[in-house]
PDB file of C-alpha atoms in Angstrom:
ATOM      1  CA  MET A 684     102.833  97.943 116.305  1.00 84.00           C
ATOM      2  CA  TYR A 685      99.204  96.763 116.726  1.00 92.00           C
ATOM      3  CA  SER A 686      97.396  94.095 114.732  1.00 92.00           C
ATOM      4  CA  ASN A 687      93.662  93.631 114.276  1.00 91.00           C
ATOM      5  CA  ASP A 688      92.652  90.017 114.825  1.00 83.00           C
ATOM      6  CA  PRO A 689      88.862  89.421 114.685  1.00 86.00           C
ATOM      7  CA  ARG A 690      89.320  86.499 117.081  1.00 86.00           C
ATOM      8  CA  ASN A 691      90.120  89.030 119.827  1.00 87.00           C
ATOM      9  CA  HIS A 692      86.987  91.115 119.242  1.00 93.00           C
ATOM     10  CA  ILE A 693      84.419  91.383 122.038  1.00 93.00           C
ATOM     11  CA  ASN A 694      80.706  90.822 121.395  1.00 91.00           C
ATOM     12  CA  LEU A 695      78.172  93.210 122.947  1.00 93.00           C
ATOM     13  CA  SER A 696      74.519  92.802 123.894  1.00 88.00           C
ATOM     14  CA  GLY A 697      73.645  96.207 122.474  1.00 89.00           C
ATOM     15  CA  SER A 698      75.437  98.802 120.379  1.00 93.00           C
ATOM     16  CA  PRO A 699      77.020 101.866 122.053  1.00 96.00           C
ATOM     17  CA  SER A 700      75.402 105.301 121.871  1.00 96.00           C
ATOM     18  CA  PHE A 701      77.026 108.186 120.029  1.00 96.00           C
ATOM     19  CA  VAL A 702      78.480 109.938 123.082  1.00 96.00           C
ATOM     20  CA  PRO A 703      82.150 110.737 123.754  1.00 97.00           C
ATOM     21  CA  ASN A 704      84.284 108.405 125.864  1.00 98.00           C
ATOM     22  CA  ASN A 705      81.761 105.581 125.534  1.00 98.00           C
ATOM     23  CA  LEU A 706      84.062 102.790 126.668  1.00 98.00           C
ATOM     24  CA  SER A 707      85.648 102.201 130.052  1.00 98.00           C
ATOM     25  CA  ILE A 708      87.822  99.310 131.181  1.00 97.00           C
ATOM     26  CA  SER A 709      88.475  98.291 134.786  1.00 95.00           C
ATOM     27  CA  ARG A 710      91.701  97.007 136.273  1.00 91.00           C
ATOM     28  CA  SER A 711      90.254  93.492 136.067  1.00 92.00           C
ATOM     29  CA  GLU A 712      89.557  94.100 132.352  1.00 93.00           C
ATOM     30  CA  MET A 713      85.769  94.387 132.547  1.00 95.00           C
ATOM     31  CA  LEU A 714      84.221  96.716 129.956  1.00 96.00           C
ATOM     32  CA  ALA A 715      81.411  99.231 130.456  1.00 97.00           C
ATOM     33  CA  TYR A 716      79.470 101.374 127.990  1.00 97.00           C
ATOM     34  CA  THR A 717      76.078 103.034 127.554  1.00 97.00           C
ATOM     35  CA  ARG A 718      73.373 102.461 124.995  1.00 94.00           C
ATOM     36  CA  LEU A 719      70.608 105.120 125.050  1.00 89.00           C
ATOM     37  CA  ASN A 720      69.194 104.833 128.600  1.00 92.00           C
ATOM     38  CA  GLU A 721      70.957 101.568 129.422  1.00 95.00           C
ATOM     39  CA  VAL A 722      74.364 100.610 130.824  1.00 96.00           C
ATOM     40  CA  PHE A 723      76.174  97.351 130.121  1.00 96.00           C
ATOM     41  CA  VAL A 724      79.107  95.621 131.804  1.00 96.00           C
ATOM     42  CA  VAL A 725      81.020  92.985 129.843  1.00 94.00           C
ATOM     43  CA  ARG A 726      83.114  90.256 131.451  1.00 86.00           C
ATOM     44  CA  GLY A 727      85.322  88.256 129.132  1.00 75.00           C
ATOM     45  CA  SER A 728      84.582  88.187 125.412  1.00 67.00           C
ATOM     46  CA  THR A 729      80.868  87.381 125.500  1.00 67.00           C
ATOM     47  CA  ASP A 730      79.437  87.681 129.046  1.00 79.00           C
ATOM     48  CA  SER A 731      77.444  90.927 128.912  1.00 84.00           C
ATOM     49  CA  MET A 732      75.078  92.154 131.639  1.00 90.00           C
ATOM     50  CA  ARG A 733      72.703  95.116 131.719  1.00 93.00           C
ATOM     51  CA  VAL A 734      73.084  97.216 134.870  1.00 95.00           C
ATOM     52  CA  PRO A 735      69.623  97.866 136.391  1.00 93.00           C
ATOM     53  CA  ILE A 736      69.905 101.662 136.472  1.00 92.00           C
ATOM     54  CA  MET A 737      66.930 103.996 136.613  1.00 83.00           C
ATOM     55  CA  LYS A 738      65.749 104.814 133.093  1.00 83.00           C
ATOM     56  CA  SER A 739      67.477 108.046 132.176  1.00 88.00           C
ATOM     57  CA  ARG A 740      69.625 109.766 129.571  1.00 91.00           C
ATOM     58  CA  VAL A 741      73.169 108.618 130.335  1.00 95.00           C
ATOM     59  CA  THR A 742      75.988 111.072 129.617  1.00 94.00           C
ATOM     60  CA  GLN A 743      78.935 108.935 130.759  1.00 96.00           C
ATOM     61  CA  VAL A 744      79.850 105.563 132.246  1.00 97.00           C
ATOM     62  CA  LYS A 745      83.265 105.053 133.799  1.00 98.00           C
ATOM     63  CA  PHE A 746      85.119 102.769 136.177  1.00 97.00           C
ATOM     64  CA  ILE A 747      86.749 104.866 138.904  1.00 96.00           C
ATOM     65  CA  THR A 748      88.707 104.066 142.066  1.00 93.00           C
ATOM     66  CA  VAL A 749      87.376 105.181 145.451  1.00 90.00           C
ATOM     67  CA  GLN A 750      89.770 104.617 148.364  1.00 88.00           C
ATOM     68  CA  GLY A 751      91.418 101.783 146.464  1.00 89.00           C
ATOM     69  CA  VAL A 752      88.182 100.061 145.393  1.00 92.00           C
ATOM     70  CA  THR A 753      86.985  99.998 141.774  1.00 95.00           C
ATOM     71  CA  VAL A 754      83.367 101.111 141.262  1.00 95.00           C
ATOM     72  CA  LEU A 755      81.223 101.891 138.230  1.00 97.00           C
ATOM     73  CA  ALA A 756      80.075 105.513 137.979  1.00 97.00           C
ATOM     74  CA  VAL A 757      76.974 106.361 135.947  1.00 97.00           C
ATOM     75  CA  LEU A 758      76.235 110.015 135.095  1.00 97.00           C
ATOM     76  CA  SER A 759      72.736 110.749 133.832  1.00 95.00           C
ATOM     77  CA  ASP A 760      69.857 113.228 133.994  1.00 91.00           C
ATOM     78  CA  GLN A 761      68.844 111.447 137.216  1.00 92.00           C
ATOM     79  CA  GLY A 762      72.145 112.342 138.869  1.00 94.00           C
ATOM     80  CA  LEU A 763      75.203 110.345 139.937  1.00 96.00           C
ATOM     81  CA  GLN A 764      75.039 106.632 140.667  1.00 95.00           C
ATOM     82  CA  LEU A 765      77.899 104.487 141.971  1.00 95.00           C
ATOM     83  CA  TRP A 766      77.639 100.726 141.447  1.00 95.00           C
ATOM     84  CA  SER A 767      79.805  97.772 142.336  1.00 94.00           C
ATOM     85  CA  ALA A 768      82.295  97.129 139.552  1.00 94.00           C
ATOM     86  CA  ASP A 769      80.299  94.196 138.197  1.00 92.00           C
ATOM     87  CA  GLY A 770      77.087  96.248 138.170  1.00 93.00           C
ATOM     88  CA  ASP A 771      75.246  94.024 140.640  1.00 91.00           C
ATOM     89  CA  ASN A 772      74.677  96.472 143.502  1.00 93.00           C
ATOM     90  CA  MET A 773      74.067 100.218 143.674  1.00 93.00           C
ATOM     91  CA  ILE A 774      76.288 101.737 146.351  1.00 91.00           C
ATOM     92  CA  TYR A 775      75.355 105.399 146.184  1.00 90.00           C
ATOM     93  CA  LEU A 776      72.862 107.774 144.563  1.00 92.00           C
ATOM     94  CA  TYR A 777      73.202 111.548 144.424  1.00 93.00           C
ATOM     95  CA  PRO A 778      70.109 113.159 142.758  1.00 93.00           C
ATOM     96  CA  LEU A 779      70.814 115.742 140.069  1.00 93.00           C
ATOM     97  CA  SER A 780      68.888 118.496 141.864  1.00 88.00           C
ATOM     98  CA  SER A 781      71.090 118.049 144.948  1.00 88.00           C
ATOM     99  CA  LEU A 782      74.245 118.047 142.872  1.00 89.00           C
ATOM    100  CA  MET A 783      73.350 121.275 141.117  1.00 88.00           C
ATOM    101  CA  GLY A 784      72.421 123.076 144.363  1.00 76.00           C
ATOM    102  CA  THR A 785      71.510 126.672 143.592  1.00 69.00           C
ATOM    103  CA  ASP A 786      72.995 126.365 140.097  1.00 68.00           C
ATOM    104  CA  GLN A 787      69.720 125.319 138.505  1.00 61.00           C
ATOM    105  CA  SER A 788      69.187 125.794 134.768  1.00 67.00           C
ATOM    106  CA  GLU A 789      66.501 124.809 132.301  1.00 72.00           C
ATOM    107  CA  SER A 790      68.220 121.545 131.332  1.00 82.00           C
ATOM    108  CA  PRO A 791      70.886 120.763 133.960  1.00 90.00           C
ATOM    109  CA  PHE A 792      73.302 117.873 133.499  1.00 92.00           C
ATOM    110  CA  ILE A 793      76.554 116.411 134.794  1.00 95.00           C
ATOM    111  CA  LYS A 794      79.324 115.286 132.475  1.00 95.00           C
ATOM    112  CA  GLY A 795      82.924 114.266 132.952  1.00 97.00           C
ATOM    113  CA  ILE A 796      84.108 112.244 135.938  1.00 97.00           C
ATOM    114  CA  ALA A 797      87.554 111.236 137.168  1.00 96.00           C
ATOM    115  CA  SER A 798      89.140 109.857 140.310  1.00 95.00           C
ATOM    116  CA  ASP A 799      92.544 110.405 141.885  1.00 92.00           C
ATOM    117  CA  GLY A 800      92.333 107.009 143.589  1.00 86.00           C
ATOM    118  CA  SER A 801      90.773 108.406 146.734  1.00 85.00           C
ATOM    119  CA  ASN A 802      88.319 111.204 145.895  1.00 90.00           C
ATOM    120  CA  PHE A 803      86.564 111.950 142.615  1.00 95.00           C
ATOM    121  CA  SER A 804      85.407 114.999 140.650  1.00 97.00           C
ATOM    122  CA  VAL A 805      82.425 115.663 138.352  1.00 97.00           C
ATOM    123  CA  GLY A 806      81.681 118.478 135.877  1.00 96.00           C
ATOM    124  CA  THR A 807      78.315 120.266 135.683  1.00 95.00           C
ATOM    125  CA  SER A 808      76.294 122.236 133.140  1.00 93.00           C
ATOM    126  CA  ALA A 809      76.669 125.282 135.425  1.00 92.00           C
ATOM    127  CA  GLY A 810      80.392 125.388 134.671  1.00 94.00           C
ATOM    128  CA  LYS A 811      81.509 124.017 138.026  1.00 94.00           C
ATOM    129  CA  VAL A 812      83.674 121.076 139.049  1.00 96.00           C
ATOM    130  CA  LEU A 813      82.341 119.201 142.085  1.00 96.00           C
ATOM    131  CA  VAL A 814      84.864 117.443 144.312  1.00 96.00           C
ATOM    132  CA  PHE A 815      83.516 114.588 146.454  1.00 94.00           C
ATOM    133  CA  ASP A 816      85.048 113.730 149.811  1.00 91.00           C
ATOM    134  CA  CYS A 817      85.430 109.946 150.022  1.00 89.00           C
ATOM    135  CA  ALA A 818      87.377 109.810 153.286  1.00 85.00           C
ATOM    136  CA  THR A 819      84.866 107.405 154.890  1.00 81.00           C
ATOM    137  CA  GLY A 820      85.274 104.900 152.041  1.00 77.00           C
ATOM    138  CA  LEU A 821      82.507 102.806 150.537  1.00 76.00           C
ATOM    139  CA  SER A 822      81.387 101.580 153.944  1.00 72.00           C
ATOM    140  CA  GLY A 823      80.666 105.137 155.059  1.00 67.00           C
ATOM    141  CA  GLY A 824      77.620 105.337 152.808  1.00 68.00           C
ATOM    142  CA  THR A 825      78.023 109.000 151.922  1.00 79.00           C
ATOM    143  CA  PHE A 826      80.315 111.106 149.755  1.00 87.00           C
ATOM    144  CA  PRO A 827      79.647 114.792 150.488  1.00 90.00           C
ATOM    145  CA  VAL A 828      80.548 117.507 147.981  1.00 93.00           C
ATOM    146  CA  SER A 829      83.548 119.173 149.592  1.00 94.00           C
ATOM    147  CA  GLN A 830      84.343 121.692 146.839  1.00 95.00           C
ATOM    148  CA  ARG A 831      82.409 123.510 144.115  1.00 94.00           C
ATOM    149  CA  LEU A 832      85.131 124.880 141.873  1.00 96.00           C
ATOM    150  CA  ASP A 833      84.318 127.789 139.566  1.00 93.00           C
ATOM    151  CA  SER A 834      85.679 127.652 136.048  1.00 92.00           C
ATOM    152  CA  ASP A 835      84.918 130.986 134.388  1.00 86.00           C
ATOM    153  CA  SER A 836      83.186 134.276 135.146  1.00 78.00           C
ATOM    154  CA  SER A 837      80.654 133.434 132.407  1.00 76.00           C
ATOM    155  CA  PRO A 838      79.903 129.781 133.164  1.00 78.00           C
ATOM    156  CA  ILE A 839      79.962 127.371 130.223  1.00 90.00           C
ATOM    157  CA  PRO A 840      79.102 123.685 130.773  1.00 93.00           C
ATOM    158  CA  ILE A 841      82.004 121.452 131.800  1.00 94.00           C
ATOM    159  CA  SER A 842      82.339 118.546 129.347  1.00 95.00           C
ATOM    160  CA  ALA A 843      85.421 116.609 130.524  1.00 96.00           C
ATOM    161  CA  VAL A 844      87.374 116.103 133.761  1.00 96.00           C
ATOM    162  CA  SER A 845      90.638 114.416 134.715  1.00 96.00           C
ATOM    163  CA  CYS A 846      92.430 114.386 138.058  1.00 94.00           C
ATOM    164  CA  SER A 847      95.300 113.197 140.231  1.00 93.00           C
ATOM    165  CA  PRO A 848      96.172 113.893 143.875  1.00 93.00           C
ATOM    166  CA  THR A 849      98.059 117.033 142.820  1.00 95.00           C
ATOM    167  CA  LEU A 850      96.068 118.292 139.813  1.00 96.00           C
ATOM    168  CA  ILE A 851      92.469 118.513 138.598  1.00 97.00           C
ATOM    169  CA  SER A 852      91.876 119.488 134.968  1.00 98.00           C
ATOM    170  CA  ALA A 853      88.547 120.353 133.366  1.00 97.00           C
ATOM    171  CA  GLY A 854      87.436 121.346 129.877  1.00 97.00           C
ATOM    172  CA  ASN A 855      84.251 123.096 128.811  1.00 97.00           C
ATOM    173  CA  ASP A 856      81.969 123.337 125.796  1.00 96.00           C
ATOM    174  CA  PHE A 857      83.899 126.365 124.469  1.00 96.00           C
ATOM    175  CA  GLY A 858      87.167 124.435 124.575  1.00 97.00           C
ATOM    176  CA  SER A 859      88.697 126.249 127.557  1.00 97.00           C
ATOM    177  CA  ILE A 860      90.887 124.231 129.916  1.00 97.00           C
ATOM    178  CA  PHE A 861      91.133 124.895 133.673  1.00 97.00           C
ATOM    179  CA  LEU A 862      93.715 123.566 136.128  1.00 97.00           C
ATOM    180  CA  TYR A 863      93.261 123.341 139.917  1.00 97.00           C
ATOM    181  CA  ARG A 864      95.700 122.412 142.695  1.00 95.00           C
ATOM    182  CA  PRO A 865      94.109 120.261 145.453  1.00 94.00           C
ATOM    183  CA  ARG A 866      97.132 120.662 147.734  1.00 93.00           C
ATOM    184  CA  GLU A 867      96.936 124.459 147.420  1.00 95.00           C
ATOM    185  CA  GLY A 868      93.347 124.853 148.583  1.00 94.00           C
ATOM    186  CA  TYR A 869      91.964 123.883 145.164  1.00 95.00           C
ATOM    187  CA  ALA A 870      93.159 127.192 143.730  1.00 96.00           C
ATOM    188  CA  GLN A 871      92.750 127.615 139.966  1.00 96.00           C
ATOM    189  CA  SER A 872      96.380 127.611 138.826  1.00 95.00           C
ATOM    190  CA  ALA A 873      95.831 128.120 135.094  1.00 96.00           C
ATOM    191  CA  LYS A 874      93.224 128.824 132.444  1.00 96.00           C
ATOM    192  CA  PHE A 875      93.679 128.282 128.706  1.00 97.00           C
ATOM    193  CA  LYS A 876      91.027 130.049 126.645  1.00 95.00           C
ATOM    194  CA  GLY A 877      89.239 127.903 124.079  1.00 96.00           C
ATOM    195  CA  GLU A 878      88.530 128.573 120.429  1.00 93.00           C
ATOM    196  CA  GLY A 879      84.877 127.524 120.298  1.00 95.00           C
ATOM    197  CA  ALA A 880      85.181 123.775 119.710  1.00 97.00           C
ATOM    198  CA  PRO A 881      84.183 121.827 122.848  1.00 97.00           C
ATOM    199  CA  CYS A 882      86.652 119.785 124.833  1.00 98.00           C
ATOM    200  CA  THR A 883      85.477 116.201 124.391  1.00 97.00           C
ATOM    201  CA  SER A 884      88.061 114.190 126.334  1.00 98.00           C
ATOM    202  CA  LEU A 885      90.794 114.751 128.933  1.00 98.00           C
ATOM    203  CA  VAL A 886      93.614 112.584 130.294  1.00 97.00           C
ATOM    204  CA  GLN A 887      96.772 113.500 132.182  1.00 96.00           C
ATOM    205  CA  ASN A 888     100.005 112.325 133.722  1.00 92.00           C
ATOM    206  CA  ASP A 889     102.078 113.994 136.413  1.00 86.00           C
ATOM    207  CA  ARG A 890     103.347 116.717 134.085  1.00 89.00           C
ATOM    208  CA  LEU A 891     101.013 116.939 131.107  1.00 95.00           C
ATOM    209  CA  VAL A 892      97.306 117.483 130.447  1.00 97.00           C
ATOM    210  CA  MET A 893      96.147 116.026 127.111  1.00 98.00           C
ATOM    211  CA  ALA A 894      92.844 117.218 125.649  1.00 98.00           C
ATOM    212  CA  GLY A 895      90.760 116.244 122.610  1.00 98.00           C
ATOM    213  CA  PHE A 896      88.396 118.685 120.912  1.00 98.00           C
ATOM    214  CA  GLY A 897      85.372 118.786 118.652  1.00 97.00           C
ATOM    215  CA  SER A 898      87.574 120.321 115.960  1.00 98.00           C
ATOM    216  CA  GLY A 899      89.651 117.127 115.767  1.00 98.00           C
ATOM    217  CA  HIS A 900      92.645 118.723 117.481  1.00 98.00           C
ATOM    218  CA  ILE A 901      94.638 117.259 120.366  1.00 98.00           C
ATOM    219  CA  ARG A 902      96.344 119.820 122.603  1.00 98.00           C
ATOM    220  CA  MET A 903      98.854 119.187 125.370  1.00 97.00           C
ATOM    221  CA  TYR A 904      99.466 121.547 128.272  1.00 96.00           C
ATOM    222  CA  ARG A 905     102.527 121.515 130.539  1.00 94.00           C
ATOM    223  CA  ALA A 906     101.111 121.600 134.056  1.00 93.00           C
ATOM    224  CA  ASP A 907     104.456 122.470 135.644  1.00 91.00           C
ATOM    225  CA  ILE A 908     104.863 125.713 133.683  1.00 93.00           C
ATOM    226  CA  ASN A 909     101.194 126.307 132.739  1.00 94.00           C
ATOM    227  CA  GLU A 910     101.868 126.411 129.011  1.00 94.00           C
ATOM    228  CA  LEU A 911     100.234 125.070 125.852  1.00 95.00           C
ATOM    229  CA  THR A 912     103.071 122.927 124.531  1.00 93.00           C
ATOM    230  CA  VAL A 913     101.720 120.902 121.600  1.00 94.00           C
ATOM    231  CA  GLU A 914      98.824 121.077 119.147  1.00 96.00           C
ATOM    232  CA  ILE A 915      98.127 118.240 116.718  1.00 97.00           C
ATOM    233  CA  ALA A 916      95.593 118.407 113.871  1.00 97.00           C
ATOM    234  CA  ALA A 917      94.907 114.754 114.559  1.00 97.00           C
ATOM    235  CA  HIS A 918      91.446 114.000 113.181  1.00 98.00           C
ATOM    236  CA  ALA A 919      89.124 115.244 110.436  1.00 97.00           C
ATOM    237  CA  ARG A 920      86.138 115.088 112.799  1.00 97.00           C
ATOM    238  CA  ALA A 921      85.614 115.421 116.546  1.00 98.00           C
ATOM    239  CA  VAL A 922      87.929 113.535 118.863  1.00 98.00           C
ATOM    240  CA  MET A 923      85.538 111.093 120.540  1.00 98.00           C
ATOM    241  CA  ALA A 924      87.903 109.618 123.142  1.00 98.00           C
ATOM    242  CA  LEU A 925      91.443 109.595 124.503  1.00 98.00           C
ATOM    243  CA  ASP A 926      93.218 107.116 126.747  1.00 98.00           C
ATOM    244  CA  TYR A 927      96.681 107.318 128.246  1.00 97.00           C
ATOM    245  CA  GLN A 928      98.817 104.360 129.314  1.00 96.00           C
ATOM    246  CA  GLU A 929     101.390 105.165 132.009  1.00 93.00           C
ATOM    247  CA  SER A 930     103.561 102.065 131.472  1.00 93.00           C
ATOM    248  CA  THR A 931     104.270 102.797 127.803  1.00 94.00           C
ATOM    249  CA  GLU A 932     103.587 106.570 127.791  1.00 95.00           C
ATOM    250  CA  PHE A 933     101.226 106.017 124.858  1.00 97.00           C
ATOM    251  CA  LEU A 934      98.225 108.217 124.105  1.00 98.00           C
ATOM    252  CA  ALA A 935      95.427 106.637 122.034  1.00 98.00           C
ATOM    253  CA  SER A 936      92.805 108.677 120.172  1.00 98.00           C
ATOM    254  CA  CYS A 937      89.762 107.864 118.068  1.00 98.00           C
ATOM    255  CA  SER A 938      87.201 109.845 116.130  1.00 98.00           C
ATOM    256  CA  ALA A 939      84.040 109.647 114.089  1.00 94.00           C
ATOM    257  CA  ASP A 940      86.368 109.959 111.055  1.00 96.00           C
ATOM    258  CA  GLN A 941      87.088 106.201 111.491  1.00 96.00           C
ATOM    259  CA  GLN A 942      90.706 106.864 112.388  1.00 97.00           C
ATOM    260  CA  VAL A 943      92.569 105.383 115.374  1.00 98.00           C
ATOM    261  CA  PHE A 944      95.986 106.702 116.404  1.00 98.00           C
ATOM    262  CA  VAL A 945      98.523 105.839 119.085  1.00 98.00           C
ATOM    263  CA  TRP A 946     101.009 108.575 119.989  1.00 98.00           C
ATOM    264  CA  SER A 947     104.284 108.268 121.892  1.00 96.00           C
ATOM    265  CA  ILE A 948     104.380 111.057 124.486  1.00 95.00           C
ATOM    266  CA  PRO A 949     107.801 112.458 125.495  1.00 92.00           C
ATOM    267  CA  SER A 950     108.796 113.718 128.931  1.00 82.00           C
ATOM    268  CA  PHE A 951     109.429 117.297 127.720  1.00 82.00           C
ATOM    269  CA  THR A 952     112.330 117.492 130.159  1.00 77.00           C
ATOM    270  CA  SER A 953     114.744 118.556 127.400  1.00 76.00           C
ATOM    271  CA  LYS A 954     114.841 119.326 123.679  1.00 78.00           C
ATOM    272  CA  SER A 955     115.911 115.756 122.980  1.00 74.00           C
ATOM    273  CA  HIS A 956     112.778 114.503 124.761  1.00 79.00           C
ATOM    274  CA  SER A 957     110.192 116.791 123.184  1.00 81.00           C
ATOM    275  CA  THR A 958     109.092 115.032 120.006  1.00 89.00           C
ATOM    276  CA  ILE A 959     105.714 113.326 119.701  1.00 93.00           C
ATOM    277  CA  ASN A 960     105.606 110.359 117.348  1.00 94.00           C
ATOM    278  CA  CYS A 961     102.626 108.560 115.848  1.00 96.00           C
ATOM    279  CA  VAL A 962     103.537 104.927 116.462  1.00 96.00           C
ATOM    280  CA  PHE A 963     100.324 103.411 115.089  1.00 97.00           C
ATOM    281  CA  SER A 964      97.475 104.492 112.850  1.00 97.00           C
ATOM    282  CA  THR A 965      94.650 102.644 111.178  1.00 97.00           C
ATOM    283  CA  THR A 966      91.288 103.159 109.548  1.00 96.00           C
ATOM    284  CA  VAL A 967      88.432 101.248 111.165  1.00 94.00           C
ATOM    285  CA  GLU A 968      86.283 101.029 108.056  1.00 92.00           C
ATOM    286  CA  ASN A 969      82.526 101.609 108.277  1.00 92.00           C
ATOM    287  CA  LYS A 970      82.708 102.292 112.012  1.00 94.00           C
ATOM    288  CA  ILE A 971      81.978 105.546 113.858  1.00 96.00           C
ATOM    289  CA  CYS A 972      84.307 105.308 116.849  1.00 97.00           C
ATOM    290  CA  THR A 973      82.929 106.439 120.221  1.00 97.00           C
ATOM    291  CA  GLY A 974      85.387 105.062 122.780  1.00 98.00           C
ATOM    292  CA  ILE A 975      88.954 103.853 123.153  1.00 98.00           C
ATOM    293  CA  ALA A 976      90.815 102.202 126.028  1.00 98.00           C
ATOM    294  CA  PHE A 977      93.957 100.203 126.661  1.00 97.00           C
ATOM    295  CA  ILE A 978      93.469  96.684 128.030  1.00 95.00           C
ATOM    296  CA  GLY A 979      96.476  95.705 130.086  1.00 91.00           C
ATOM    297  CA  ASP A 980      99.859  96.338 128.487  1.00 89.00           C
ATOM    298  CA  THR A 981      99.299  94.727 125.090  1.00 93.00           C
ATOM    299  CA  LYS A 982      95.739  95.412 123.878  1.00 95.00           C
ATOM    300  CA  LEU A 983      93.774  98.414 122.652  1.00 97.00           C
ATOM    301  CA  ALA A 984      89.961  98.353 122.446  1.00 97.00           C
ATOM    302  CA  VAL A 985      87.739 100.580 120.298  1.00 98.00           C
ATOM    303  CA  SER A 986      83.947 100.838 120.550  1.00 97.00           C
ATOM    304  CA  SER A 987      81.788 102.124 117.705  1.00 97.00           C
ATOM    305  CA  TYR A 988      78.332 103.618 117.352  1.00 96.00           C
ATOM    306  CA  GLU A 989      75.632 101.098 116.355  1.00 92.00           C
ATOM    307  CA  ASP A 990      78.154  98.246 116.268  1.00 95.00           C
ATOM    308  CA  GLU A 991      77.651  95.235 118.550  1.00 94.00           C
ATOM    309  CA  GLU A 992      81.347  94.426 118.618  1.00 94.00           C
ATOM    310  CA  VAL A 993      84.398  96.013 120.230  1.00 96.00           C
ATOM    311  CA  THR A 994      87.434  95.957 117.968  1.00 96.00           C
ATOM    312  CA  VAL A 995      90.549  94.810 119.836  1.00 96.00           C
ATOM    313  CA  PHE A 996      94.078  95.447 118.567  1.00 96.00           C
ATOM    314  CA  HIS A 997      97.015  93.442 119.921  1.00 94.00           C
ATOM    315  CA  ARG A 998     100.457  94.988 120.299  1.00 92.00           C
ATOM    316  CA  THR A 999     103.135  92.888 118.644  1.00 86.00           C
TER     317      THR A 999
END
């Protein structure tokens, strides 16, 4: 299904940090990742540039779409920064203290960001999901917080977020999953209680929320009927990243156990379309995987902790 050709590998200027979801790929196939208090954008196979962010502890870097325009989002202990996709210009800065509002704690942080193509959402250490109103677009110069969504009565830090125009999903450090409906006043439509292992990564399509956990499990929740549908004991160590490809309906996962998997996700519309298949698996020897992302329709990229090279698999 996928082959590993070293000629396709991408060289990096610095090795990625050991944080979940530490690889993001834009629609124009630029790569972004974080290393300690630095952020890098990679164009092509060798052209790597350090983004001039404020020195801070970075929790996530991700390309998102705001009103149809791709930007680079940087989440850190300084707050939220939005940069041009190539990392040349900072568009927006939202200080952490302003983001947290009255929800101040001893060591506040933000973690988990996703966009529905227009607006975007961010998770906080206070157990809330912040929804940003981007109606004015990038030229408006401001993205006010329009919603502060509660997750649980006993707040636990949010660790992962995914969203679409009709559904926002969030996972916390206890492994609980929360679903919200933007078109129904952002009402919380479902809650799935965790088992203690943190949710490390979230992706979704129009009917299914797919979550990775610190226990190595992958769980899938039917959003239309609010039901846990599938649980896979996928990895021996924490799931470090997931990525979902709409065109093929493939879900990719990686872990610190050196394993990479690609799963074929069914529609779950009938019994004959309810079987998940592992269509590709490999061991990336001597690498601690920290990020995974599809590149176009035919490539799959994997970043690894303390490794100045992104492994690229080509679908045959």
